[in-house]
Amino acid sequence: MNRTGHAWGALCFAPVPLALMADTTPLHSILAFLGCLSGSGAPDWLEFDRIPHRTYTHTLSLWLAVTAYGYHLAIGDTFVLIEALKATSTILGAILCGFGCGCISHWLGDVLNRQPVPIFTPFDKYCLNLFASGSHQRTTCVFIFSVACILVGFLRPLLFRIDLLKMTFLT
């Protein structure tokens, strides 16, 4: 996909960070949404001479970890080492969660084409080999939106159950 296609892919994937931030303030949701839009192009613009294209910056497990850490930071579930960041850690977490989701949408946009992208490490690569990069961007956006809908349908009840378990064990 090209830069415009990745931006549209992030818009299609935006329900995921919004669903993750649903139990926080509206500011957190807006920041996660904006983080998703800015993260959609990050795997491409984070590369430079020493990092080849579709290696470290395109690793799915890295962006899943960034998203998970940002989510836990946004809901106040993570210990913050730097004292000065404690006041704004939930806001930074929302941005980080959205940024990670944008990078995941970028990966979903790239996995359908012929050039492989890494999943767990920068050295294992996988592709669905459906079409050339840059073509069929509407189909790719439909795929990304479908994945987003499945994730939202799975994550919202799961997050509710986790909160319910926390309340049960705390009382």
mmCIF file of C-alpha atoms in Angstrom:
data_model
loop_
_atom_site.group_PDB
_atom_site.id
_atom_site.type_symbol
_atom_site.label_atom_id
_atom_site.label_comp_id
_atom_site.label_asym_id
_atom_site.label_seq_id
_atom_site.Cartn_x
_atom_site.Cartn_y
_atom_site.Cartn_z
ATOM 1 C CA MET A 1 0.000 0.000 0.000
ATOM 2 C CA ASN A 2 1.037 3.589 -0.445
ATOM 3 C CA ARG A 3 0.892 6.338 2.194
ATOM 4 C CA THR A 4 -2.708 7.272 1.366
ATOM 5 C CA GLY A 5 -3.786 3.636 1.476
ATOM 6 C CA HIS A 6 -2.206 3.200 4.901
ATOM 7 C CA ALA A 7 -4.012 6.318 6.166
ATOM 8 C CA TRP A 8 -7.338 4.916 4.936
ATOM 9 C CA GLY A 9 -6.416 1.591 6.523
ATOM 10 C CA ALA A 10 -5.876 3.359 9.848
ATOM 11 C CA LEU A 11 -9.315 4.962 9.565
ATOM 12 C CA CYS A 12 -10.761 1.503 8.985
ATOM 13 C CA PHE A 13 -8.845 0.135 11.994
ATOM 14 C CA ALA A 14 -9.724 3.109 14.265
ATOM 15 C CA PRO A 15 -12.603 1.293 16.039
ATOM 16 C CA VAL A 16 -9.998 -0.855 17.825
ATOM 17 C CA PRO A 17 -8.244 1.911 19.815
ATOM 18 C CA LEU A 18 -11.618 3.568 20.378
ATOM 19 C CA ALA A 19 -12.962 0.315 21.838
ATOM 20 C CA LEU A 20 -9.868 -0.096 23.981
ATOM 21 C CA MET A 21 -10.245 3.441 25.365
ATOM 22 C CA ALA A 22 -14.019 3.201 25.873
ATOM 23 C CA ASP A 23 -13.638 2.901 29.649
ATOM 24 C CA THR A 24 -11.479 6.020 29.903
ATOM 25 C CA THR A 25 -12.232 9.678 29.218
ATOM 26 C CA PRO A 26 -13.235 11.065 25.807
ATOM 27 C CA LEU A 27 -9.834 12.792 25.648
ATOM 28 C CA HIS A 28 -8.125 9.403 25.813
ATOM 29 C CA SER A 29 -10.307 8.108 22.987
ATOM 30 C CA ILE A 30 -9.537 11.115 20.788
ATOM 31 C CA LEU A 31 -5.808 10.827 21.466
ATOM 32 C CA ALA A 32 -5.871 7.091 20.713
ATOM 33 C CA PHE A 33 -7.683 7.807 17.445
ATOM 34 C CA LEU A 34 -5.119 10.457 16.462
ATOM 35 C CA GLY A 35 -2.319 8.119 17.519
ATOM 36 C CA CYS A 36 -3.771 5.452 15.233
ATOM 37 C CA LEU A 37 -3.730 7.851 12.291
ATOM 38 C CA SER A 38 -0.154 8.932 12.955
ATOM 39 C CA GLY A 39 1.031 5.366 13.533
ATOM 40 C CA SER A 40 -0.279 4.136 10.205
ATOM 41 C CA GLY A 41 2.772 5.393 8.353
ATOM 42 C CA ALA A 42 5.302 4.865 11.137
ATOM 43 C CA PRO A 43 6.760 1.521 10.006
ATOM 44 C CA ASP A 44 7.846 3.219 6.781
ATOM 45 C CA TRP A 45 9.148 6.518 8.163
ATOM 46 C CA LEU A 46 10.967 4.912 11.116
ATOM 47 C CA GLU A 47 13.335 3.192 8.699
ATOM 48 C CA PHE A 48 16.710 4.660 7.820
ATOM 49 C CA ASP A 49 20.013 3.498 6.296
ATOM 50 C CA ARG A 50 20.761 0.830 8.902
ATOM 51 C CA ILE A 51 17.238 -0.625 9.063
ATOM 52 C CA PRO A 52 16.119 -2.220 5.783
ATOM 53 C CA HIS A 53 12.506 -2.006 4.649
ATOM 54 C CA ARG A 54 10.079 -4.557 6.128
ATOM 55 C CA THR A 55 12.319 -5.790 8.919
ATOM 56 C CA TYR A 56 12.333 -4.430 12.477
ATOM 57 C CA THR A 57 9.770 -1.682 11.949
ATOM 58 C CA HIS A 58 7.284 -4.056 10.318
ATOM 59 C CA THR A 59 7.355 -6.725 13.065
ATOM 60 C CA LEU A 60 3.810 -7.445 14.270
ATOM 61 C CA SER A 61 4.815 -8.668 17.742
ATOM 62 C CA LEU A 62 6.606 -5.368 18.441
ATOM 63 C CA TRP A 63 3.497 -3.317 17.668
ATOM 64 C CA LEU A 64 1.246 -5.681 19.628
ATOM 65 C CA ALA A 65 3.514 -5.157 22.649
ATOM 66 C CA VAL A 66 3.471 -1.363 22.173
ATOM 67 C CA THR A 67 -0.330 -1.417 21.968
ATOM 68 C CA ALA A 68 -0.695 -3.612 25.059
ATOM 69 C CA TYR A 69 1.715 -1.478 27.088
ATOM 70 C CA GLY A 70 -0.042 1.709 25.976
ATOM 71 C CA TYR A 71 -3.419 0.259 26.932
ATOM 72 C CA HIS A 72 -2.257 -0.715 30.417
ATOM 73 C CA LEU A 73 -0.581 2.657 30.846
ATOM 74 C CA ALA A 74 -3.771 4.445 29.740
ATOM 75 C CA ILE A 75 -5.966 2.664 32.271
ATOM 76 C CA GLY A 76 -3.409 3.185 35.044
ATOM 77 C CA ASP A 77 -2.469 -0.474 35.342
ATOM 78 C CA THR A 78 1.282 -0.078 34.843
ATOM 79 C CA PHE A 79 3.994 1.160 37.161
ATOM 80 C CA VAL A 80 5.647 4.340 35.853
ATOM 81 C CA LEU A 81 9.364 4.559 36.642
ATOM 82 C CA ILE A 82 9.860 8.269 35.954
ATOM 83 C CA GLU A 83 8.158 10.352 38.632
ATOM 84 C CA ALA A 84 7.655 13.362 36.344
ATOM 85 C CA LEU A 85 5.616 11.266 33.882
ATOM 86 C CA LYS A 86 3.105 9.918 36.433
ATOM 87 C CA ALA A 87 0.705 12.834 35.994
ATOM 88 C CA THR A 88 0.499 12.412 32.224
ATOM 89 C CA SER A 89 1.095 8.669 31.965
ATOM 90 C CA THR A 90 -2.526 7.840 31.088
ATOM 91 C CA ILE A 91 -2.499 10.376 28.256
ATOM 92 C CA LEU A 92 0.819 9.060 26.950
ATOM 93 C CA GLY A 93 -0.597 5.549 27.226
ATOM 94 C CA ALA A 94 -3.614 6.440 25.092
ATOM 95 C CA ILE A 95 -1.365 7.936 22.411
ATOM 96 C CA LEU A 96 0.939 4.913 22.559
ATOM 97 C CA CYS A 97 -1.983 2.483 22.339
ATOM 98 C CA GLY A 98 -3.376 4.282 19.310
ATOM 99 C CA PHE A 99 0.060 4.544 17.719
ATOM 100 C CA GLY A 100 0.544 0.795 18.097
ATOM 101 C CA CYS A 101 -2.881 0.158 16.573
ATOM 102 C CA GLY A 102 -1.948 2.346 13.605
ATOM 103 C CA CYS A 103 1.216 0.302 13.091
ATOM 104 C CA ILE A 104 -0.836 -2.902 13.284
ATOM 105 C CA SER A 105 -3.144 -1.508 10.585
ATOM 106 C CA HIS A 106 -0.027 -0.820 8.504
ATOM 107 C CA TRP A 107 1.066 -4.443 8.955
ATOM 108 C CA LEU A 108 -2.408 -5.686 7.975
ATOM 109 C CA GLY A 109 -2.190 -3.569 4.837
ATOM 110 C CA ASP A 110 1.184 -5.044 3.934
ATOM 111 C CA VAL A 111 0.540 -8.724 4.713
ATOM 112 C CA LEU A 112 -1.813 -9.191 1.756
ATOM 113 C CA ASN A 113 0.716 -8.368 -0.956
ATOM 114 C CA ARG A 114 3.660 -10.290 -2.403
ATOM 115 C CA GLN A 115 6.432 -8.850 -0.254
ATOM 116 C CA PRO A 116 6.593 -10.725 3.066
ATOM 117 C CA VAL A 117 6.433 -8.968 6.444
ATOM 118 C CA PRO A 118 7.725 -10.308 9.792
ATOM 119 C CA ILE A 119 5.368 -11.628 12.453
ATOM 120 C CA PHE A 120 7.325 -12.558 15.593
ATOM 121 C CA THR A 121 10.913 -11.629 14.756
ATOM 122 C CA PRO A 122 12.399 -9.493 11.980
ATOM 123 C CA PHE A 123 13.677 -12.674 10.368
ATOM 124 C CA ASP A 124 10.512 -14.771 9.997
ATOM 125 C CA LYS A 125 8.472 -13.388 7.143
ATOM 126 C CA TYR A 126 5.012 -14.146 5.858
ATOM 127 C CA CYS A 127 2.744 -12.881 3.086
ATOM 128 C CA LEU A 128 -0.592 -13.932 1.654
ATOM 129 C CA ASN A 129 0.697 -13.209 -1.874
ATOM 130 C CA LEU A 130 -2.670 -11.977 -3.151
ATOM 131 C CA PHE A 131 -1.583 -8.988 -5.242
ATOM 132 C CA ALA A 132 1.181 -6.486 -5.917
ATOM 133 C CA SER A 133 1.909 -3.759 -3.400
ATOM 134 C CA GLY A 134 -0.066 -0.575 -4.069
ATOM 135 C CA SER A 135 -2.928 -2.263 -5.916
ATOM 136 C CA HIS A 136 -6.351 -3.302 -4.574
ATOM 137 C CA GLN A 137 -6.259 -0.765 -1.763
ATOM 138 C CA ARG A 138 -10.036 -0.758 -1.365
ATOM 139 C CA THR A 139 -10.024 -4.523 -0.902
ATOM 140 C CA THR A 140 -7.245 -4.145 1.644
ATOM 141 C CA CYS A 141 -9.245 -1.517 3.554
ATOM 142 C CA VAL A 142 -12.263 -3.839 3.632
ATOM 143 C CA PHE A 143 -9.987 -6.561 5.024
ATOM 144 C CA ILE A 144 -8.595 -4.192 7.676
ATOM 145 C CA PHE A 145 -12.097 -3.057 8.674
ATOM 146 C CA SER A 146 -13.239 -6.691 8.922
ATOM 147 C CA VAL A 147 -10.323 -7.510 11.223
ATOM 148 C CA ALA A 148 -11.125 -4.403 13.285
ATOM 149 C CA CYS A 149 -14.769 -5.445 13.680
ATOM 150 C CA ILE A 150 -13.745 -8.939 14.776
ATOM 151 C CA LEU A 151 -11.247 -7.520 17.271
ATOM 152 C CA VAL A 152 -13.768 -5.056 18.703
ATOM 153 C CA GLY A 153 -16.335 -7.837 19.038
ATOM 154 C CA PHE A 154 -13.771 -9.959 20.851
ATOM 155 C CA LEU A 155 -12.015 -7.304 22.957
ATOM 156 C CA ARG A 156 -14.962 -5.428 24.446
ATOM 157 C CA PRO A 157 -16.553 -8.444 26.175
ATOM 158 C CA LEU A 158 -13.090 -9.665 27.205
ATOM 159 C CA LEU A 159 -12.184 -6.327 28.803
ATOM 160 C CA PHE A 160 -15.539 -6.300 30.605
ATOM 161 C CA ARG A 161 -14.864 -9.779 32.009
ATOM 162 C CA ILE A 162 -11.379 -8.789 33.162
ATOM 163 C CA ASP A 163 -12.797 -5.734 34.969
ATOM 164 C CA LEU A 164 -15.450 -7.936 36.551
ATOM 165 C CA LEU A 165 -12.793 -10.371 37.769
ATOM 166 C CA LYS A 166 -10.746 -7.520 39.230
ATOM 167 C CA MET A 167 -13.771 -6.260 41.153
ATOM 168 C CA THR A 168 -14.527 -9.768 42.413
ATOM 169 C CA PHE A 169 -11.028 -10.317 43.760
ATOM 170 C CA LEU A 170 -10.701 -6.835 45.242
ATOM 171 C CA THR A 171 -13.859 -7.085 47.336
#
